Coordinates of C-alpha atoms and ligand atoms in Angstrom, one line a residue:
M8 CA 27.6 -20.0 4.3
D9 CA 24.5 -21.7 4.0
L10 CA 24.5 -23.7 1.2
K11 CA 20.9 -23.1 1.1
L12 CA 20.2 -19.6 0.9
G13 CA 23.4 -19.7 -2.6
K14 CA 26.7 -17.7 -2.1
T15 CA 27.3 -14.1 -1.3
I16 CA 28.8 -11.5 -4.1
F17 CA 31.5 -11.7 -2.2
D18 CA 31.8 -14.9 -2.3
I19 CA 31.9 -15.1 -6.4
S20 CA 34.8 -12.0 -6.1
H21 CA 37.9 -12.8 -8.7
E22 CA 40.0 -10.1 -9.0
N23 CA 40.6 -7.4 -12.0
T24 CA 36.8 -9.4 -12.8
I25 CA 34.9 -6.4 -14.2
G26 CA 31.4 -6.6 -16.3
V27 CA 31.6 -4.2 -19.3
M28 CA 29.9 -0.6 -19.4
P29 CA 30.4 1.1 -22.9
P30 CA 31.0 4.6 -23.2
A31 CA 27.6 7.1 -24.9
P32 CA 27.7 7.2 -28.5
G33 CA 30.3 9.3 -29.8
V34 CA 32.6 9.8 -26.9
A35 CA 35.5 7.5 -27.6
A36 CA 36.5 5.0 -25.4
S37 CA 40.1 6.6 -25.1
D38 CA 38.5 9.8 -23.9
K39 CA 37.8 10.3 -19.8
S40 CA 36.5 13.3 -19.3
W41 CA 32.9 11.8 -18.0
Q42 CA 34.6 9.8 -15.5
I43 CA 35.3 11.2 -12.1
P44 CA 37.9 13.7 -11.7
A45 CA 41.4 12.7 -9.7
E46 CA 40.5 14.6 -6.9
F47 CA 37.2 13.4 -6.0
L48 CA 38.4 9.8 -5.7
R49 CA 38.5 8.2 -3.1
E50 CA 42.4 7.1 -2.0
S51 CA 42.2 4.0 0.1
A52 CA 40.3 0.8 -1.3
I53 CA 37.7 -0.6 -0.6
D54 CA 37.1 -3.6 -0.7
W55 CA 34.0 -4.5 -3.7
P56 CA 33.6 -7.5 -5.5
E57 CA 34.7 -8.4 -8.3
V58 CA 32.1 -9.4 -10.7
S59 CA 32.0 -10.1 -14.3
E60 CA 27.6 -9.1 -15.8
P61 CA 26.5 -12.7 -16.8
E62 CA 27.6 -13.7 -13.0
V63 CA 26.0 -10.3 -11.2
V64 CA 22.9 -11.7 -13.3
R65 CA 22.4 -14.7 -12.2
H66 CA 23.4 -14.3 -8.3
Y67 CA 19.9 -11.5 -8.7
I68 CA 18.3 -13.6 -10.1
Q69 CA 18.8 -16.6 -7.7
L70 CA 18.5 -14.0 -4.9
S71 CA 15.2 -13.4 -6.2
T72 CA 14.2 -17.4 -6.1
L73 CA 15.7 -16.9 -2.9
N74 CA 11.9 -14.6 -1.7
H75 CA 8.1 -14.7 -2.2
H76 CA 7.0 -11.9 -5.1
I77 CA 3.7 -11.1 -6.8
D78 CA 6.3 -12.1 -9.5
K79 CA 6.8 -14.8 -8.5
D80 CA 2.3 -16.1 -7.8
T81 CA -0.4 -15.4 -6.0
Y82 CA 0.3 -12.5 -2.9
P83 CA -3.3 -12.4 -1.4
L84 CA -2.3 -10.0 1.3
G85 CA -5.4 -8.3 2.8
S86 CA -5.1 -4.8 3.3
C87 CA -2.4 -5.3 1.6
T88 CA -3.9 -5.0 -2.4
M89 CA -0.7 -7.1 -3.6
K90 CA -1.9 -7.2 -7.4
Y91 CA 0.7 -7.4 -10.0
N92 CA 2.4 -4.9 -11.2
P93 CA 2.2 -4.8 -15.4
K94 CA 5.5 -3.7 -16.5
I95 CA 4.1 -0.9 -18.9
N96 CA 3.9 1.2 -15.4
D97 CA 7.9 -0.2 -15.7
R98 CA 7.9 1.0 -18.6
A99 CA 7.2 5.1 -17.7
A100 CA 9.4 5.2 -14.9
S101 CA 12.2 4.4 -16.2
L102 CA 11.6 6.3 -19.0
P103 CA 15.2 8.7 -19.6
G104 CA 14.1 11.8 -18.7
F105 CA 12.0 10.9 -15.2
V106 CA 15.0 8.8 -14.0
G107 CA 17.5 11.6 -14.3
L108 CA 15.2 14.3 -13.8
H109 CA 16.9 16.4 -10.6
P110 CA 14.1 17.9 -8.0
E111 CA 15.7 21.6 -8.4
T112 CA 14.9 21.9 -12.8
P113 CA 13.2 25.1 -12.9
D114 CA 9.4 24.6 -13.8
A115 CA 10.1 25.9 -17.8
D116 CA 12.4 22.7 -18.3
C117 CA 10.7 19.4 -16.6
Q118 CA 7.2 20.3 -18.4
G119 CA 6.4 17.2 -18.4
A120 CA 7.3 16.0 -15.1
L121 CA 4.4 18.7 -13.8
Q122 CA 2.0 18.0 -16.7
L123 CA 2.4 14.7 -15.3
M124 CA 2.1 14.7 -11.3
W125 CA -0.8 17.5 -12.1
E126 CA -3.0 15.6 -14.5
L127 CA -2.7 12.5 -11.8
A128 CA -3.9 14.9 -9.2
Q129 CA -6.3 16.0 -12.0
D130 CA -7.5 12.6 -12.6
L131 CA -7.6 11.2 -8.9
A132 CA -9.9 14.0 -7.4
E133 CA -12.0 12.3 -10.2
I134 CA -12.0 9.2 -9.3
T135 CA -12.9 9.8 -5.4
G136 CA -15.5 12.7 -5.9
M137 CA -12.8 15.1 -4.2
D138 CA -11.9 18.6 -4.9
D139 CA -8.8 19.1 -4.9
V140 CA -5.8 15.8 -4.6
R141 CA -1.9 16.9 -3.7
L142 CA 1.2 13.8 -4.4
Q143 CA 3.6 14.7 -1.4
P144 CA 2.7 12.1 1.3
S145 CA 5.6 9.4 0.6
A146 CA 3.1 7.2 2.2
G147 CA -0.3 6.0 3.4
A148 CA 0.0 6.6 7.0
Q149 CA 2.1 10.3 6.6
G150 CA -1.5 11.0 4.2
E151 CA -3.3 9.9 7.3
M152 CA -1.2 12.3 9.1
V153 CA -1.5 15.4 6.5
G154 CA -5.0 14.8 6.4
L155 CA -5.1 14.9 9.9
L156 CA -3.1 17.9 9.9
I157 CA -5.3 19.8 7.5
A158 CA -8.2 19.2 10.0
R159 CA -6.3 20.2 13.4
A160 CA -5.7 23.5 11.2
Y161 CA -9.1 23.7 9.6
H162 CA -10.8 23.9 13.6
R163 CA -8.1 25.7 15.1
Q164 CA -8.9 28.7 11.8
R165 CA -12.8 28.3 13.3
G166 CA -12.0 29.2 17.1
E167 CA -11.9 26.0 17.8
N168 CA -9.8 23.2 19.0
R169 CA -11.1 20.1 19.5
R170 CA -8.9 17.1 21.2
T171 CA -10.3 13.7 19.3
V172 CA -10.8 11.7 16.7
I173 CA -13.2 8.6 16.0
I174 CA -12.5 5.3 15.0
P175 CA -13.7 1.8 14.4
D176 CA -12.3 -1.4 16.3
S177 CA -11.5 -2.9 12.7
S178 CA -9.5 0.4 11.6
H179 CA -6.3 -0.9 10.5
G180 CA -3.4 -0.1 13.0
T181 CA -2.1 3.5 11.3
N182 CA -5.1 5.5 12.8
P183 CA -4.3 5.5 16.0
A184 CA -0.9 5.9 15.4
S185 CA -1.6 9.1 13.3
V186 CA -4.8 10.4 15.8
T187 CA -1.5 10.7 18.4
L188 CA 0.9 11.6 16.0
S189 CA -1.0 14.7 14.9
G190 CA -1.8 15.9 18.8
F191 CA -5.5 14.3 18.9
E192 CA -6.6 11.6 21.1
P193 CA -7.7 8.6 19.7
V194 CA -11.2 7.8 20.7
P195 CA -12.5 3.6 20.4
I196 CA -15.7 2.5 18.7
K197 CA -17.0 -0.7 19.0
S198 CA -18.3 -2.2 15.9
N199 CA -21.5 -4.5 15.4
A200 CA -22.3 -8.4 14.6
D201 CA -22.5 -7.0 11.8
G202 CA -18.4 -5.2 11.5
L203 CA -20.0 -2.6 10.7
V204 CA -19.7 0.7 12.5
D205 CA -22.9 1.3 15.0
P206 CA -24.5 4.5 14.7
D207 CA -25.9 5.0 17.8
V208 CA -22.1 3.8 19.9
L209 CA -21.0 6.7 16.7
A210 CA -23.8 9.1 18.7
S211 CA -22.8 7.8 21.6
V212 CA -19.2 9.2 21.5
L213 CA -19.5 12.0 19.3
N214 CA -19.9 15.5 20.3
E215 CA -17.7 18.9 20.4
T216 CA -14.9 17.9 21.2
T217 CA -14.3 16.3 17.5
A218 CA -12.4 16.9 15.3
C219 CA -12.9 13.8 13.2
I220 CA -14.3 10.7 12.7
M221 CA -11.9 8.4 10.4
L222 CA -13.5 6.1 8.7
T223 CA -12.4 2.6 6.1
N224 CA -15.2 2.3 4.0
P225 CA -15.7 -0.3 2.8
N226 CA -13.8 -1.0 6.3
T227 CA -11.2 -3.9 6.9
L228 CA -13.4 -6.3 6.7
G229 CA -14.3 -6.3 3.3
L230 CA -18.1 -5.0 3.7
F231 CA -19.1 -1.5 2.8
E232 CA -20.4 0.9 5.4
R233 CA -24.1 0.6 5.1
E234 CA -25.0 4.1 7.4
I235 CA -22.6 5.9 5.6
K236 CA -24.7 9.0 4.8
R237 CA -26.1 8.7 7.9
I238 CA -22.4 9.1 10.1
V239 CA -21.6 10.9 7.7
D240 CA -24.5 13.5 7.7
M241 CA -24.5 12.5 11.9
A242 CA -20.8 14.4 11.9
H243 CA -20.7 17.4 10.3
A244 CA -24.3 18.0 12.2
K245 CA -21.6 18.6 15.1
G246 CA -19.1 20.1 12.9
A247 CA -16.8 17.9 12.5
L248 CA -15.0 15.9 9.7
V249 CA -15.0 13.2 8.3
Y250 CA -12.2 11.4 6.9
N251 CA -11.7 8.4 4.7
D252 CA -8.6 5.9 5.0
G253 CA -8.9 4.9 1.4
A254 CA -5.5 3.5 1.7
N255 CA -7.6 0.7 0.0
T256 CA -9.5 1.6 -2.5
N257 CA -9.7 -1.2 -4.9
A258 CA -13.5 -1.6 -4.7
L259 CA -14.6 1.0 -5.6
L260 CA -12.9 2.6 -8.4
G261 CA -15.2 3.3 -11.4
L262 CA -18.1 2.3 -8.5
A263 CA -18.6 4.7 -6.1
R264 CA -17.4 8.1 -4.7
A265 CA -15.5 8.5 -1.4
G266 CA -16.7 12.3 -2.4
D267 CA -19.9 11.4 -2.6
M268 CA -20.5 9.8 0.0
G269 CA -19.3 13.1 2.1
F270 CA -16.1 12.6 3.5
D271 CA -14.2 16.1 3.8
V272 CA -10.6 14.8 3.8
L273 CA -9.5 11.1 2.3
H274 CA -5.3 9.2 1.4
L275 CA -5.3 6.9 -0.9
N276 CA -2.4 4.5 -1.4
L277 CA -0.6 5.5 -5.2
H278 CA 1.3 2.1 -3.7
K279 CA -2.1 -0.1 -3.0
T280 CA -4.8 0.5 -5.6
F281 CA -2.7 2.2 -8.2
S282 CA -0.2 -1.0 -8.6
T283 CA 3.7 -0.3 -8.2
P284 CA 5.0 -3.2 -5.4
H285 CA 5.5 -2.1 -2.0
G286 CA 6.3 -4.1 1.6
G287 CA 9.9 -5.3 0.5
G288 CA 9.2 -4.2 -3.0
G289 CA 10.2 -0.6 -3.0
P290 CA 8.4 2.7 -2.1
G291 CA 5.3 3.9 -1.6
A292 CA 3.6 7.5 -2.3
A293 CA -0.2 8.9 -1.2
A294 CA -1.9 11.3 -2.5
V295 CA -4.5 13.5 0.1
G296 CA -8.3 14.3 -2.2
V297 CA -9.9 17.9 0.3
K298 CA -13.2 19.0 -0.5
K299 CA -14.0 22.9 -1.3
H300 CA -13.5 24.3 2.3
L301 CA -9.9 21.9 3.4
I302 CA -7.8 23.7 -0.1
P303 CA -5.9 25.9 1.8
F304 CA -5.2 24.3 4.2
L305 CA -3.6 21.6 2.0
P306 CA 0.7 21.2 1.5
G307 CA 2.7 22.7 -1.0
P308 CA 4.1 23.9 -3.8
A309 CA 0.5 23.0 -5.6
I310 CA 1.3 22.2 -9.5
V311 CA -1.1 25.4 -11.2
R312 CA -2.0 25.0 -14.7
S313 CA -1.6 28.2 -16.5
E314 CA -2.8 28.4 -19.9
T315 CA -2.5 32.1 -22.2
N316 CA -2.5 32.3 -26.3
G317 CA -3.1 28.7 -26.9
I318 CA 0.1 27.8 -24.8
V319 CA 0.8 25.4 -21.8
Q320 CA 2.4 26.6 -18.7
F321 CA 3.2 24.2 -15.6
K322 CA 4.8 25.5 -12.0
R323 CA 5.1 25.2 -9.3
Q324 CA 3.1 27.6 -6.5
S325 CA 3.4 28.0 -2.7
P326 CA 1.5 26.7 -0.7
D327 CA -1.9 29.8 0.7
P328 CA -0.5 31.1 4.1
L329 CA -3.3 28.5 6.2
S330 CA -1.2 25.6 4.2
I331 CA -0.9 22.8 6.9
G332 CA 3.2 23.4 5.0
S333 CA 5.5 20.7 4.0
V334 CA 5.8 16.8 4.8
H335 CA 8.2 16.0 1.9
T336 CA 11.2 17.3 -0.1
F337 CA 9.9 18.3 -3.2
F338 CA 7.1 15.5 -4.2
G339 CA 6.4 12.9 -3.2
N340 CA 8.5 9.4 -4.4
F341 CA 7.8 10.5 -8.5
G342 CA 8.1 6.9 -9.2
V343 CA 5.5 5.6 -8.1
L344 CA 3.4 8.3 -9.4
V345 CA 4.9 8.3 -12.7
R346 CA 3.4 4.9 -12.6
A347 CA -0.5 5.7 -10.9
Y348 CA -0.7 7.3 -14.3
T349 CA 0.1 5.1 -16.4
Y350 CA -1.7 2.6 -14.7
I351 CA -5.0 4.8 -14.6
R352 CA -4.0 6.1 -18.4
S353 CA -3.6 2.3 -20.3
L354 CA -6.8 1.1 -18.4
G355 CA -9.1 4.0 -18.4
A356 CA -12.2 4.8 -16.8
P357 CA -14.2 1.5 -18.1
G358 CA -10.8 -0.3 -17.7
L359 CA -10.9 0.7 -13.8
K360 CA -13.9 0.0 -13.7
R361 CA -13.3 -3.8 -15.0
V362 CA -10.3 -3.1 -12.1
A363 CA -13.5 -3.2 -8.6
E364 CA -15.9 -6.0 -10.2
D365 CA -13.1 -8.0 -10.6
S366 CA -12.0 -7.8 -7.6
I367 CA -14.2 -7.7 -5.8
L368 CA -16.0 -11.0 -8.0
N369 CA -12.7 -12.5 -6.8
A370 CA -12.7 -12.5 -3.9
N371 CA -16.3 -13.6 -3.4
Y372 CA -15.5 -16.4 -5.3
L373 CA -12.8 -17.7 -2.7
R374 CA -15.0 -17.3 -0.1
T375 CA -17.7 -19.0 -1.2
L376 CA -14.9 -21.8 -2.4
I377 CA -13.5 -22.5 1.4
K378 CA -16.5 -21.0 3.3
D379 CA -16.9 -24.9 4.6
A380 CA -14.2 -25.6 5.9
Y381 CA -13.2 -21.9 7.5
D382 CA -15.6 -20.2 9.7
I383 CA -16.6 -16.5 8.4
P384 CA -17.9 -14.3 10.6
H385 CA -19.2 -11.6 9.0
A386 CA -20.9 -13.7 6.3
G387 CA -22.3 -12.9 3.0
P388 CA -21.4 -10.9 0.0
C389 CA -17.7 -9.2 0.8
M390 CA -15.8 -6.7 -1.3
H391 CA -12.3 -6.4 -2.7
E392 CA -11.4 -8.9 1.0
F393 CA -13.0 -10.6 3.5
V394 CA -12.0 -12.3 6.8
A395 CA -11.9 -15.9 7.9
S396 CA -11.2 -17.2 10.6
A397 CA -9.1 -20.0 12.3
S398 CA -10.4 -20.2 15.1
R399 CA -12.5 -24.5 13.9
Q400 CA -8.8 -25.3 13.3
K401 CA -7.1 -24.1 16.5
K402 CA -9.0 -26.4 18.5
N403 CA -6.8 -28.5 16.8
G404 CA -3.9 -27.0 17.5
V405 CA -2.7 -25.5 14.9
R406 CA -3.6 -21.5 14.8
G407 CA -4.2 -18.3 11.7
G408 CA -0.4 -18.4 11.9
Q409 CA 0.7 -21.8 11.4
I410 CA -1.4 -22.3 8.1
A411 CA 0.0 -18.9 7.2
K412 CA 3.0 -20.9 7.0
R413 CA 2.4 -24.5 5.5
L414 CA 1.1 -21.8 2.6
L415 CA 4.1 -21.1 2.0
D416 CA 4.5 -25.1 0.9
F417 CA 1.8 -24.6 -1.2
G418 CA 4.8 -22.3 -3.2
V419 CA 1.5 -18.8 -2.7
H420 CA 2.0 -16.6 -0.1
P421 CA -0.4 -16.8 2.3
P422 CA -2.7 -13.9 3.3
T423 CA -2.6 -11.2 6.4
V424 CA -3.1 -12.8 10.1
Y425 CA -4.5 -11.9 13.2
F426 CA -5.9 -9.5 11.8
P427 CA -8.2 -6.8 12.1
L428 CA -7.6 -7.8 16.0
I429 CA -11.9 -8.3 16.3
V430 CA -11.5 -11.5 14.2
P431 CA -9.6 -13.9 16.0
E432 CA -7.2 -16.4 14.3
A433 CA -7.9 -13.9 11.4
L434 CA -6.7 -15.2 8.2
M435 CA -7.4 -11.4 6.0
I436 CA -7.2 -12.9 2.4
E437 CA -7.5 -10.0 -0.7
P438 CA -6.6 -12.2 -3.8
T439 CA -7.0 -9.0 -6.2
E440 CA -8.8 -8.3 -9.8
T441 CA -5.3 -9.6 -11.7
E442 CA -5.4 -13.5 -10.1
S443 CA -7.5 -15.6 -12.5
K444 CA -10.3 -18.4 -12.0
E445 CA -7.3 -21.2 -12.2
R446 CA -4.7 -19.7 -9.0
I447 CA -8.1 -18.7 -7.3
D448 CA -8.8 -22.6 -7.3
A449 CA -5.5 -23.6 -6.7
Y450 CA -5.1 -21.1 -3.7
A451 CA -8.7 -22.2 -2.6
A452 CA -7.6 -26.5 -2.6
A453 CA -4.4 -25.5 -0.5
L454 CA -6.3 -24.1 2.0
L455 CA -8.5 -26.9 1.7
A456 CA -6.2 -29.6 2.2
I457 CA -4.4 -27.1 4.8
A458 CA -8.3 -27.5 6.4
K459 CA -7.7 -31.3 6.1
E460 CA -4.2 -31.6 7.3
V461 CA -5.3 -29.9 10.1
E462 CA -7.8 -32.7 11.3
T463 CA -5.4 -35.5 10.0
N464 CA -1.7 -34.1 11.3
P465 CA -1.5 -30.9 12.8
D466 CA 1.9 -31.3 14.1
F467 CA 3.0 -31.6 10.5
V468 CA 1.3 -28.8 9.9
N469 CA 3.0 -26.7 13.3
A470 CA 6.2 -27.9 11.3
A471 CA 5.6 -26.3 8.3
P472 CA 7.0 -24.9 6.5
H473 CA 8.7 -27.8 4.9
T474 CA 10.1 -26.9 1.3
T475 CA 11.1 -23.2 1.6
R476 CA 14.6 -22.1 1.5
V477 CA 14.4 -21.6 5.2
R478 CA 12.5 -23.5 7.6
K479 CA 10.4 -22.2 10.8
I480 CA 12.9 -20.4 13.5
D481 CA 12.8 -22.3 16.5
E482 CA 10.4 -19.2 18.5
A483 CA 10.6 -20.7 21.7
R484 CA 14.0 -20.6 22.3
A485 CA 14.2 -16.9 20.0
A486 CA 12.2 -15.6 22.6
R487 CA 14.0 -17.1 25.3
D488 CA 17.3 -15.7 23.5
L489 CA 15.9 -12.1 23.4
D490 CA 15.2 -12.5 27.7
V491 CA 18.9 -13.3 27.8
G492 CA 19.9 -10.6 25.6
Ligands
PLP527 C1 -2.1 0.3 4.0 C2 -3.1 0.6 4.9 C3 -1.9 2.5 5.1 C4 -1.1 2.6 6.0 O1 -0.6 2.0 4.3 P1 1.6 3.1 4.3 O2 1.4 2.8 3.1 O3 2.0 1.4 4.4 O4 1.7 3.5 5.6 C5 -3.5 2.8 5.9 N1 -5.2 2.5 6.0 C6 -4.9 0.6 5.5 C7 -6.7 0.5 5.8 C8 -4.3 0.1 4.6 O5 -4.2 -1.1 3.9

């Protein structure tokens, strides 16, 4: 047992030690009727740990300090929007009526949940400028696949068998994967020197085989696609659809809408822009939004609202015959939907706009603080994130991944490294709006201190982390072991 990592729950187990859960109000302690009936109890004993309540609490609090998380300190993981998650979201998601709801509950008995999902879809449609939104996919990548299957169904219905999807080389790795999974062929295009889509390059590959162009805007360099209108018009002129990878919509909330830019279909990661812990912290949920001409192809069931004699009712409706079908049992991860709803309703429209403004301000502030110590290949103002490069540090023998590990010694989480692929030694930094000026100053100070260390003591940086519970693994040895295995 590694003492640094603490004891396992089995190590602290003591026979006949238990936590106590009092019976429900009105149920006598002697009443065993609420217990599992004897015929359902297993016969062989399981070797469960036996631990008292305070020891269980301490055990899990201890475990929670071993890793880094957003409740502990800054987590500026570019493209992932690891923002602080307001506790009111968790409180709403923990309401007993939501937690105890069975998905087979008849519509009449779960009006609140249906209303919440209906209203959330309406809100997201308004935020993005789309005509309809569904909440089924359970992650961003699945949302991409849904959007692409919708594009395929749309073209097939028009009697066209378009096979290719154009993707800029700055796109998220899930984009080409979703394209392939949906039966299309990805056609990558090179970004120009400014890190944007070049309309001339696009024109050279855009033709009647193009089903869709998949764009991330702001793109993964944190830059707004300035030619977006022209790009969309070019695609539409060739009969192609335009997909918006809106996993990361932080910078646009209340400021600009994909629907107004002309996008036909988009997905949103509710577990990024609309809070909720993710990335080892919990499940995800995505929404898919479309313009009118694509509504029949949306996955189902839909939730519809009706009003008769002043009585409002919500019910599930089977999807349109043209629908791509169902991509998830029931709806998406409902707890994530409750959090997204609570987040939107507690901030309101002015609050959401402020989220976008502050996320842009924070990213630009941090970029300015570190720009003399690290190369920033695509200069100029950014949106909610920016991509620096450790190319200069690499000349001293320290790569981006090691700078990331050294940051852990400062008690903060590193940025995303080596992505996007078009920036060598990329450090992709997204502070988000929830970091204070003091936290951003401290993060910049850490990055500047490391840049100095790279010049004076690169070996020290290369041996990092020095203060974490688990030190760096011997990567060369791990590679050798894997080879042998
Ligand atoms: C996170 C992300 C995705 C994928 O979302 P998952 O929920 O991780 O599947 C897609 N595109 C972009 C730009 C992202 O940041």
